[in-house]
């Protein structure tokens, strides 16, 4: 309905009681109008609930629930004058405050003085404590709901969220709206817990105070989903890292009020306010003590701050047909089982999911135990799947009895999901990546650089099945995915070509037909309602009408979800055959470039730098080289950040560049691209020049202190010392994996040039 039509209807419905003058603004649940109260001859604010919300509420129930809030009388609570229904509109009336909201003030000033911020928070806490003692929880504390009249805060919409939720009878999902603003939601609100206590309001108020002091809320993100994930999983940075002038007791009080568990927060809004005014407060037994002595150090090191690996599971029907599945809510959970467990997620296939979507298999290590783990939605404790040491790329058989996996990039093994000894099915020369089951008796696998192969589930030699289409310039086939519908079996895969493009293709197992689909996709996931579900390289989740028998598109693609996590190997997402989507929540925006001294003080640098990989200080310490790029994108380039000005300048272009180090004089940058080592001038620009091409596709490299040689890491984890710019033989430091049990990673040369340190299965080794 047109806005002017709605306004005219509202004017007509309230005639004789309130004269609607103009619209003041609109929020998530209501539109606010300036009106004149004809009976009392005063200006008022009339809030009218959104039509889609009012449609599922009954006027009688809504008015009944709102009576409790109407009885609240406190100097910092905006009173409720009236409420009711008129011509289908549900409305409530409050005084008109000729001032501004705290949001408007923050938008203008960004940060407030510490004393002013604490005073506002204390006054709001007083209002909250009064309401809580009368059994009313606000549930939607945010800067927009705090009005400032002559500098004095007045909390608006008190209890409205509760009234709406109660009146909806648990049917809020039917409205398409949500209660609470993501930036200020408590973790229990973010996870949609039924019971919300007064401590939830304490968390929200602490979030508002954090923003008043730091200039930003505790958690930021590019979408509501990203923010909610961080609220659930991440600890916010101490407010003193963003504003050093904040008193230690205030920082400690904010930290305690922002604890994840309600029981770890202040027991009341009053005790929170008391702590804000108590110079001796340091956090208490449950809080985060932040008062400490800091010894300054000028030695700095770059660190990468990132979120925990959090996954979400959701029935894809809810994304695909939301109108028919409004009650489908994503299940959000942490996959790992403790602080010592680390996901081995940089694979094409980081995890597998059962058909019913309730069991996940993933690769992880615990600093000593490296293998496949099982995690169910019913049990938060992962358990190790025996005899799967160093296993990755898991895939569950159609009958749900077996898990196939890869070991050492070459061996294909399988093990019963119920446990037992693993069986080796085949050993493949070269690198084996993603695998899938063609049937209970046969698997298909991606043999990097050699097309898609097949192997019997009871063992045997892997045979080439889908050769490269050399006439079309096909250069690789990645991420095979099998879809069976009755007797029809199709294999989808990402096909790359010599012109640099990657598109989805499909192969018919019965007659050998194959079709290039001309879709900008890197991974096929499944079929739902005649639509092919797939992921693009940028992480977008897509659906396109597809005729499985004719193997052709019958419509245009549309986006189901803007972003799932992605990396150079592929997208971190899988769709069970039962329709459950499991994906890793994107972490772009969760990472930022910071420097830290040896005492742990963290100082953000380069606010514009988010998604990045390696970082290196220049020899003089004044610049930082960073490789930056969207996850999964082919153009991953190196930038140089000037620490004094904060400006970042792009140095490399064209193709994926992996940063190695600065030259010893600080004039050039070394990087690996397409398996070769390159040198690029920082100041002069121009084309890079090749320094060393070992002919074996380098994976990583590190510059020796003398500046005349590098230690390089090649395929099969071979570690070599390679002279720069001269055709001399390389010295082997660690032989290829297979001839030794060593698997080096992340090599670094000691300052005297005599030692090489590297990690091996999460343990550090040092070689001469």
C-alpha atoms as one frame of an Amber mdcrd trajectory, in Angstrom:
protein
   0.000   0.000   0.000   1.303   3.438  -0.897   2.676   5.557   1.991   0.264
   8.438   1.369  -2.668   5.999   1.334  -1.578   4.532   4.671  -1.249   7.997
   6.203  -4.694   9.066   4.993  -6.257   5.868   6.346  -4.551   6.451   9.674
  -5.742  10.064   9.822  -9.291   8.944   9.123  -9.184   6.141  11.686  -7.948
   8.423  14.498 -10.121  11.431  13.685 -11.555  13.038  16.808  -8.773  11.688
  19.015  -5.435  12.470  17.357  -4.634  14.695  14.398  -1.754  13.136  12.420
   0.578  15.915  11.272   3.560  14.179   9.665   5.747  11.087   9.683   8.792
  11.320  11.960  10.526   8.085  10.985  10.248   4.312  10.653  11.933   1.391
  12.398  11.869  -2.372  12.230   8.483  -2.766  13.935   6.680   0.556  13.623
   6.309   3.905  11.886   6.292   7.026  14.073   4.036  10.019  13.443   3.887
  13.448  15.061   0.299  14.038  16.153  -1.808  16.419  18.213  -3.733  14.974
  21.149  -7.070  16.760  20.705  -8.433  15.870  24.133  -5.418  17.120  26.096
  -4.177  19.711  23.583  -0.600  18.466  23.412   1.855  17.074  20.893   2.369
  13.309  21.004   4.220  10.619  19.097   1.984   7.887  17.652   3.737   4.625
  16.809   1.888   2.388  14.363   2.938  -1.239  14.031   3.913  -2.417  10.560
   0.936  -3.953   8.698   2.654  -7.332   8.287   3.184  -7.444  12.052  -0.308
  -6.278  12.926  -1.708  -8.953  10.606  -0.654 -11.756  12.956  -1.522  -9.907
  16.185  -4.924  -9.660  17.728  -5.871  -6.179  18.920  -7.333  -7.466  22.163
  -4.255  -9.521  23.053  -1.868  -6.717  22.084  -3.684  -4.122  24.219  -3.845
  -6.588  27.122  -0.096  -7.262  27.030   0.826  -3.594  26.758  -1.065  -2.667
  29.940   1.854  -3.785  32.103   4.222  -1.300  30.472   1.667   1.499  30.759
   1.967   1.319  34.548   5.708   2.124  34.584   6.468   5.541  36.067  10.121
   6.573  36.193  11.947   9.832  35.362  14.032   8.076  32.695  11.214   6.037
  31.145   9.099   7.610  28.423   5.527   6.995  29.586   2.854   5.272  27.538
  -0.264   7.474  27.125  -2.567   5.311  25.069  -2.798   2.219  22.842  -5.419
   0.529  20.743  -6.689  -0.526  17.324  -8.182   1.636  14.598  -9.149   0.421
  11.122  -6.755  -2.524  11.415  -3.887  -0.385  12.727  -2.318  -1.297  16.077
  -0.828   1.782  17.709   0.501   3.212  20.937   0.972   6.835  21.984   3.877
   8.433  23.851   4.930  12.018  24.655   6.615  13.893  21.854  10.158  14.739
  22.943  11.548  17.810  21.230  15.137  16.584  21.204  17.077  13.841  19.489
  17.817  10.165  19.874  21.138   8.894  21.123  21.571   7.415  17.645  21.386
  10.869  16.083  23.924  12.191  18.576  26.318   9.301  17.920  25.926   9.693
  14.163  26.968  13.328  14.566  29.691  12.991  17.224  30.759   9.304  16.885
  32.101   9.193  20.476  30.960  10.927  23.647  32.974  12.199  26.570  33.640
   9.456  29.107  31.770  11.239  31.909  28.778  11.945  29.651  28.659   8.363
  28.357  28.800   6.907  31.874  26.107   9.318  33.086  23.739   8.366  30.257
  24.374   4.661  30.827  23.789   5.046  34.567  20.476   6.841  34.042  19.333
   4.158  31.609  20.457   1.479  34.080  18.298   3.153  36.728  15.285   2.928
  34.417  16.051  -0.701  33.614  16.425  -1.651  37.278  13.056  -0.043  38.081
  11.342  -1.907  35.229  13.023  -5.205  36.081  11.798  -5.003  39.680   8.279
  -4.601  38.224   8.696  -7.668  36.040   9.239  -5.864  32.723  12.245  -6.521
  30.454  12.838  -4.089  27.609  14.431  -6.569  25.119  15.374  -3.869  22.594
  17.796  -1.413  24.236  19.611   0.484  21.476  20.582   4.110  20.728  17.401
   4.573  18.663  15.269   3.859  21.751  17.094   6.313  24.021  15.775   9.848
  23.606  17.730  12.846  24.878  15.739  15.761  26.315  17.991  18.562  27.548
  20.757  15.963  27.766  18.643  13.696  29.981  18.010  10.185  28.618  14.479
   8.820  28.314  14.037   5.150  27.407  11.289   4.622  24.838   9.337   1.532
  23.728   9.639   0.020  27.184   8.282  -3.488  27.069   6.871  -3.042  23.565
   9.055  -5.862  22.239   7.716  -8.145  24.977   4.143  -7.101  24.270   4.540
  -7.744  20.558   6.240 -11.093  21.117   3.637 -12.243  23.651   0.728 -11.044
  21.540   2.139 -12.839  18.493   1.857 -16.086  20.414   5.257 -17.295  19.220
   4.420 -16.558  15.569   6.931 -13.764  14.949   8.488 -15.752  12.106   5.278
 -15.283  10.121   5.865 -11.545   9.982   9.322 -11.663   8.439  10.411  -9.253
  11.205  12.664  -9.843  14.178  12.815  -8.413  17.668  16.027  -6.766  18.747
  18.715  -4.979  16.756  21.672  -7.265  15.869  24.448  -4.972  17.151  22.937
  -4.831  20.650  21.392  -8.301  20.969  22.482 -10.480  23.848  23.796 -13.944
  22.919  20.619 -15.523  24.305  18.512 -13.302  22.050  20.744 -14.113  19.076
  20.178 -17.843  19.635  16.423 -17.297  20.079  16.226 -18.698  23.602  12.697
 -18.683  24.968  13.575 -17.366  28.409  15.124 -13.888  28.406  16.139 -12.422
  31.767  17.007  -8.938  32.983  20.662  -9.720  32.294  19.885  -9.552  28.581
  19.063  -5.839  28.983  22.331  -5.401  30.913  24.236  -6.850  27.929  22.427
  -4.533  25.486  23.083  -1.466  27.650  26.774  -2.406  27.857  26.826  -2.610
  24.046  25.371   0.901  23.830  27.917   2.219  26.357  30.709   0.485  24.400
  29.641   2.399  21.279  29.412   5.710  23.162  33.014   5.205  24.312  34.632
   3.456  21.330  32.659   4.913  18.435  31.430   1.503  17.297  29.417  -1.401
  18.754  31.278  -4.400  20.227  30.736  -6.476  17.072  30.689  -5.349  13.441
  29.811  -7.245  10.276  28.611  -6.880   6.714  25.246  -8.488   7.456  22.957
  -9.275  10.377  24.031 -12.925  10.152  27.715 -12.025  10.490  27.017  -9.828
  13.517  24.937 -12.526  15.205  27.671 -15.108  14.605  30.205 -12.831  16.301
  27.900 -12.134  19.238  27.621 -15.878  19.780  31.248 -16.825  19.151  33.632
 -13.892  19.596  34.822 -11.950  22.595  34.737  -8.220  21.826  37.967  -6.275
  22.015  38.506  -4.487  25.316  37.144  -0.969  24.989  40.559   0.393  26.072
  42.126  -0.967  22.874  39.979   1.504  20.947  40.076   4.334  23.506  42.914
   4.392  26.011  41.381   7.172  28.134  38.545   4.947  29.375  39.077   4.314
  33.132  39.992   0.753  34.019  36.924   0.253  36.229  34.621   1.359  33.398
  36.356  -0.972  30.935  36.135  -3.836  33.450  32.438  -3.170  34.069  31.701
  -3.138  30.328  33.647  -6.389  29.865  31.727  -8.126  32.660  28.380  -6.907
  31.326  29.290  -8.298  27.875  30.021 -11.824  29.088  28.489 -14.563  26.904
  26.795 -16.397  29.764  24.070 -14.427  31.569  25.256 -15.883  34.885  28.683
 -14.279  34.359  27.223 -10.768  33.991  26.043  -8.376  36.677  23.011  -9.672
  38.510  21.189  -6.377  37.960  21.371  -3.112  36.062  21.940  -1.362  39.373
  25.136  -3.312  40.169  26.347  -2.517  36.640  25.818   1.202  37.304  27.516
   0.915  40.692  30.592  -0.654  39.076  30.775   2.183  36.546  31.174   4.636
  39.443  33.487   2.474  41.583  37.158   3.234  40.804  38.218   0.045  42.621
  36.141  -2.292  40.434  38.324  -4.725  38.430  35.902  -7.328  37.153  35.344
  -9.710  40.039  35.499 -13.504  39.964  33.478 -13.889  36.791  34.394 -10.727
  34.968  37.278  -9.895  32.720  39.906  -8.123  34.810  41.499  -5.458  32.679
  43.462  -3.440  35.250  47.101  -4.382  34.821  50.536  -2.850  34.532  51.693
  -2.420  30.947  55.386  -2.149  30.157  55.860  -0.337  26.859  57.906  -1.984
  24.134  58.734  -0.754  20.666  59.126  -4.252  19.270  56.079  -4.977  17.151
  54.686  -7.965  15.367  51.680  -8.289  13.054  48.864 -10.551  14.102  45.687
 -11.722  12.410  42.540 -11.561  14.527  39.849 -13.924  13.248  36.605 -15.438
  14.442  36.257 -18.978  15.714  35.214 -21.466  13.072  31.454 -21.336  13.418
  29.081 -23.224  11.165  25.359 -22.993  10.527  22.907 -25.593   9.295  19.590
 -24.700   7.697  17.010 -26.527   5.633  17.598 -25.120   2.155  13.841 -25.106
   1.627  13.741 -22.096   3.982  16.004 -20.177   1.589  14.447 -21.583  -1.555
  10.796 -21.198  -0.621  10.711 -18.856   2.384   6.992 -18.159   2.256   6.174
 -21.816   2.796   8.870 -22.360   5.404   8.770 -19.297   7.615   9.364 -21.353
  10.746  12.631 -22.836   9.476  15.399 -21.269  11.566  19.121 -21.910  10.983
  20.892 -23.967  13.606  24.082 -22.124  14.559  26.837 -23.963  16.355  30.562
 -24.266  16.866  31.925 -27.360  15.183  35.070 -27.772  17.263  35.123 -29.422
  20.665  37.542 -27.253  22.621  40.238 -24.592  22.482  42.932 -27.085  21.413
  41.031 -28.370  18.388  41.854 -26.747  15.058  39.804 -27.304  11.916  41.813
 -28.373   8.870  39.506 -26.375   6.629  41.594 -25.365   3.615  40.274 -28.200
   1.481  37.879 -28.526  -1.421  35.680 -30.666   0.832  36.251 -29.548   4.447
  33.389 -31.579   5.853  30.670 -34.085   4.969  27.081 -34.259   6.177  24.640
 -37.167   6.477  21.432 -37.243   4.430  19.343 -36.160   7.421  21.715 -33.260
   8.117  22.327 -34.242  11.732  25.829 -35.760  11.509  28.955 -33.978  10.316
  32.397 -35.402   9.557  35.301 -32.956   9.517  39.090 -32.927   9.565  40.797
 -31.444  12.633  43.733 -31.863  14.969  44.134 -31.294  18.689  47.870 -30.645
  18.784  48.615 -34.335  18.732  45.600 -36.175  17.303  45.074 -35.411  13.619
  42.191 -37.100  11.798  38.482 -37.178  11.026  35.985 -36.275  13.724  32.233
 -36.840  14.073  29.909 -34.170  15.467  26.113 -34.476  15.735  23.536 -31.805
  16.450  22.502 -33.774  19.530  25.974 -33.957  21.085  28.334 -30.936  21.171
  31.351 -33.189  21.868  33.096 -34.373  18.687  34.586 -37.862  18.747  37.525
 -39.100  16.732  36.807 -41.602  13.969  39.420 -44.279  14.588  42.095 -45.142
  12.040  41.688 -41.871  10.102  45.035 -40.247  10.961  45.849 -37.349   8.602
  42.548 -37.878   6.816  40.723 -35.109   4.977  38.188 -34.581   2.140  35.552
 -36.863   3.779  32.539 -38.178   1.851  29.696 -40.343   3.228  28.428 -43.276
   1.130  24.807 -43.270  -0.125  23.851 -46.025   2.332  25.350 -44.014   5.212
  27.635 -46.882   6.267  31.045 -45.682   5.078  33.223 -42.581   5.019  35.732
 -42.274   2.193  38.655 -39.894   2.667  42.076 -38.885   1.355  45.428 -39.312
   3.115  48.598 -37.570   1.989  46.996 -36.271  -1.225  47.473 -39.720  -2.753
  45.755 -42.519  -0.841  41.999 -43.089  -0.999  40.684 -44.899   2.068  37.350
 -45.805   3.586  36.207 -46.608   7.111  32.872 -47.589   8.623  30.971 -44.697
  10.191  30.337 -46.979  13.151  34.105 -47.444  13.602  36.747 -50.010  12.801
  39.901 -50.318  10.737  40.242 -48.268   7.565  40.810 -49.889   4.164  43.033
 -48.445   1.435  41.165 -48.435  -1.872  43.788 -46.936  -4.182  47.024 -44.977
  -4.340  46.958 -42.288  -7.001  50.001 -40.570  -8.483  49.875 -36.803  -8.123
  47.396 -34.878  -5.996  43.948 -36.214  -5.182  41.412 -33.645  -4.032  37.605
 -33.927  -3.796  35.914 -37.335  -3.878  32.272 -38.430  -4.091  30.369 -41.696
  -4.238  29.028 -42.727  -7.638  27.191 -45.557  -5.872  27.742 -47.740  -2.806
  30.177 -49.721  -4.981  32.168 -46.994  -6.713  33.684 -43.548  -6.151  34.700
 -40.655  -8.374  37.686 -38.476  -7.565  39.436 -35.354  -8.715  43.001 -36.085
  -9.769  44.536 -32.669 -10.010  45.729 -31.952 -13.544  44.507 -35.296 -14.913
  40.729 -35.131 -15.076  38.118 -37.036 -13.114  38.772 -40.699 -12.259  36.728
 -43.548 -10.795  37.703 -46.325  -8.420  35.896 -49.379  -7.037  34.735 -49.115
  -3.422  36.344 -52.496  -2.673  39.714 -51.366  -4.026  41.591 -51.335  -7.296
  43.329 -48.974  -9.671  41.843 -45.534 -10.281  40.835 -45.234 -13.936  40.424
 -42.027 -15.942  36.758 -41.506 -16.654  36.139 -37.981 -17.960  39.132 -36.894
 -20.072  39.895 -33.242 -20.731  38.099 -31.632 -23.653  41.330 -30.440 -25.258
  39.546 -29.079 -28.337  37.718 -26.599 -26.085  40.914 -25.746 -24.203  39.883
 -27.461 -20.969  42.759 -27.488 -18.478  41.238 -28.852 -15.261  38.203 -30.581
 -13.773  37.550 -29.837 -10.101  35.104 -30.792  -7.349  33.127 -33.689  -8.875
  29.632 -34.006  -7.452  27.291 -36.926  -8.140  23.532 -36.483  -8.342  21.352
 -39.572  -8.741  17.647 -39.366  -9.519  16.138 -42.791 -10.167  18.259 -44.461
 -12.825  19.657 -41.150 -14.001  23.159 -40.357 -12.714  24.880 -37.090 -13.499
  28.348 -35.887 -12.449  28.728 -32.124 -12.098  32.176 -30.530 -11.937  33.942
 -27.176 -12.251  35.635 -26.995 -15.641  38.495 -24.524 -16.191  39.784 -23.399
 -19.566  42.910 -21.891 -21.032  41.218 -18.491 -21.283  41.106 -18.331 -17.486
  37.357 -18.953 -17.094  35.798 -21.567 -14.818  32.284 -22.815 -15.480  30.141
 -25.701 -14.339  29.803 -28.740 -16.583  27.774 -31.951 -16.327  28.520 -35.512
 -17.482  25.986 -38.340 -18.017  27.326 -41.622 -16.646  25.001 -43.777 -18.780
  25.790 -42.518 -22.298  28.904 -40.382 -21.820  27.287 -37.096 -22.847  28.699
 -33.930 -21.319  27.521 -30.360 -21.423  29.222 -27.074 -20.554  26.575 -25.121
 -18.612  28.130 -21.671 -18.969  27.482 -20.898 -15.306  30.025 -18.878 -13.355
  30.253 -21.512 -10.634  32.948 -23.453  -8.828  30.918 -26.096  -7.012  27.628
 -27.905  -7.674  25.758 -28.847  -4.507  22.465 -30.545  -5.375  19.034 -30.411
  -6.986  15.849 -29.033  -5.384  12.486 -28.635  -7.163  14.048 -28.798 -10.618
  16.750 -26.282  -9.703  20.488 -26.840  -9.646  21.992 -25.430  -6.447  25.577
 -24.257  -6.823  28.172 -21.866  -5.388  30.107 -19.175  -7.204  33.758 -18.382
  -6.630  32.855 -15.330  -4.545  30.883 -17.536  -2.147  27.394 -16.618  -3.368
  24.860 -19.463  -3.144  22.832 -19.747  -6.367  19.895 -21.660  -7.867  19.035
 -22.070 -11.541  16.208 -24.018 -13.256  17.756 -27.133 -14.769  16.429 -30.042
 -16.848  18.344 -33.040 -15.513  17.440 -35.392 -18.376  18.240 -32.921 -21.145
  21.173 -31.460 -19.142  20.278 -27.869 -19.994  19.364 -24.667 -18.195  15.713
 -23.654 -18.434  15.842 -20.268 -16.731  18.024 -17.565 -15.237  20.093 -18.026
 -12.039  19.009 -16.342  -8.832  20.862 -15.786  -5.574  19.740 -17.666  -2.458
  22.385 -16.401  -0.056  24.873 -13.598  -0.565  27.844 -15.316   0.966  29.137
 -18.534   2.420  32.783 -18.853   3.331  35.240 -19.624   0.541  38.957 -20.102
   0.050  41.305 -20.893  -2.805  40.309 -24.566  -2.741  36.568 -23.980  -2.937
  33.502 -22.876  -1.023  33.007 -24.126   2.521  29.516 -25.494   1.959  27.756
 -28.800   1.374  24.136 -29.777   0.765  22.861 -33.107   2.074  20.632 -35.179
  -0.158  17.874 -34.548   2.366  18.037 -30.794   1.715  20.107 -29.595   4.695
  22.652 -26.926   3.864  25.784 -26.833   6.038  28.159 -23.943   5.545  30.912
 -22.033   7.251  29.958 -18.513   8.191  32.066 -15.983   6.259  34.810 -14.295
   8.271  35.474 -11.302   6.024  35.137  -8.270   8.213  35.989 -10.416  11.249
  39.691 -10.140  10.444  41.631  -6.933  10.751  45.262  -5.931  10.573  46.716
  -4.931  13.928  50.138  -4.587  15.514  50.944  -5.736  19.016  53.829  -5.099
  21.363  55.385  -7.882  23.430  53.096  -7.081  26.362  50.006  -7.758  24.278
  48.830  -4.204  23.635  46.984  -4.244  20.306  46.755  -1.257  17.986  44.632
  -1.451  14.800  46.262  -0.268  11.591  44.866   0.065   8.102  41.155   0.025
   8.894  40.394  -0.525   5.211  42.296  -3.823   5.205  40.023  -6.762   6.009
  40.361 -10.038   4.077  44.085 -10.727   3.938  46.668 -13.471   4.227  50.396
 -13.010   4.859  51.825  -9.763   6.240  55.457  -8.617   6.582  57.147  -5.552
   8.062  59.581  -3.670   5.842  63.205  -3.685   7.094  62.775  -0.180   8.579
  59.467  -1.125  10.238  57.588   1.807   8.678  55.586  -0.164   6.110  53.651
  -3.422   6.103  53.213  -5.598   3.012  49.948  -7.540   2.958  48.421  -9.872
   0.406  44.743  -9.013   0.026  41.895 -10.543  -1.909  38.386 -11.886  -1.706
  38.408 -15.487  -0.560  38.309 -17.771  -3.549  39.095 -15.002  -6.032  41.884
 -15.493  -8.567  43.188 -11.928  -8.242  44.895 -12.000  -4.842  47.287  -9.055
  -4.871  49.947  -7.535  -2.617  49.497  -4.087  -1.087  51.855  -1.930   0.977
  50.504  -0.022   3.961  52.292   3.087   5.183  51.937   3.034   8.972  52.303
   6.801   9.369  49.606   7.830   6.883  47.486   4.683   6.974  47.369   4.662
   3.169  47.548   1.361   1.291  49.016   1.108  -2.230  48.595  -1.834  -4.583
  51.889  -3.296  -5.810  51.052  -6.430  -7.835  48.364  -7.054 -10.430  47.146
  -9.996 -12.434  46.803 -13.433 -10.881  47.166 -14.820  -7.388  50.288 -13.483
  -5.636  51.465 -15.037  -2.368  53.687 -12.734  -0.359  57.148 -14.049   0.590
  59.094 -11.094   2.021  60.774  -7.752   1.433  64.166  -7.554  -0.169  66.935
  -6.736   2.316  67.071  -3.093   1.119  63.299  -2.628   1.381  62.923  -1.609
  -2.263  61.315  -4.758  -3.642  58.845  -7.472  -2.687  59.251 -11.195  -3.337
  56.187 -13.298  -4.046  55.158 -16.666  -5.469  52.835 -16.820  -8.476  52.059
 -19.818 -10.686  54.715 -21.850  -8.903  57.550 -19.409  -9.683  59.330 -16.776
  -7.560  59.034 -13.141  -8.617  60.489  -9.765  -7.599  58.407  -6.563  -7.837
  59.644  -3.005  -7.245  57.550  -1.208  -4.613  58.185   2.358  -5.779  58.940
   2.089  -9.493  56.103  -0.245 -10.446  56.365  -1.936 -13.839  56.377  -5.643
 -14.575  57.766  -8.143 -12.047  60.826 -10.156 -12.977  61.307 -13.851 -12.440
  63.992 -14.766  -9.888  63.700 -18.515  -9.679  61.583 -21.080 -11.443  62.345
 -24.463 -10.005  60.061 -26.189 -12.487  58.223 -27.895  -9.656  55.464 -25.432
  -8.697  56.586 -23.687  -5.504  54.087 -23.598  -2.632  55.866 -21.272  -0.194
  59.225 -19.541   0.187  61.220 -17.492   2.677  64.178 -15.205   2.043  67.538
 -16.023   3.607  69.134 -13.158   5.596  71.927 -12.764   3.036  69.326 -11.820
   0.413  70.972 -14.142  -2.148  68.927 -17.307  -1.680  65.530 -18.536  -0.606
  64.270 -21.610   1.150  61.351 -22.930  -0.898  58.591 -25.438  -0.231  57.489
 -27.531  -3.186  54.926 -30.272  -3.852  55.016 -33.310  -1.567  56.508 -31.001
   1.096  60.051 -30.992  -0.330  62.159 -28.236   1.277  65.035 -26.738  -0.743
  67.555 -23.892  -0.569  67.453 -22.194  -3.943  69.947 -19.530  -5.174  68.383
 -16.410  -6.649  68.880 -15.465 -10.254  71.532 -18.080 -11.073  71.070 -21.475
 -12.661  72.564 -23.447  -9.809  71.366 -26.696  -8.334  69.146 -26.470  -5.283
  70.218 -27.982  -1.972  67.695 -30.390  -0.485  66.913 -29.665   3.164  63.997
 -32.102   3.629  63.298 -34.787   0.967  59.827 -35.196  -0.591  57.107 -36.573
   1.645  56.923 -40.313   1.067  60.680 -40.802   1.151  60.523 -39.283   4.651
  57.824 -38.849   7.270  58.437 -35.097   7.471  55.780 -32.715   6.099  57.252
 -29.196   6.516  55.028 -26.133   6.460  55.716 -22.405   6.912  59.559 -22.475
   6.693  61.553 -19.576   8.183  65.329 -19.025   8.203  67.161 -17.967  11.381
  68.851 -14.528  11.440  72.329 -16.099  11.145  71.228 -18.125   8.109  72.244
 -21.454   9.660  68.855 -22.865  10.643  65.437 -23.453   9.097  62.406 -23.702
  11.368  59.096 -25.121  10.148  55.969 -26.746  11.519  55.309 -30.456  11.184
  51.913 -31.771  12.296  51.555 -28.779  14.632  55.000 -29.355  16.133  57.924
 -27.065  15.427  61.092 -28.582  13.994  64.484 -26.962  13.403  66.939 -28.168
  10.748  70.458 -27.042   9.975
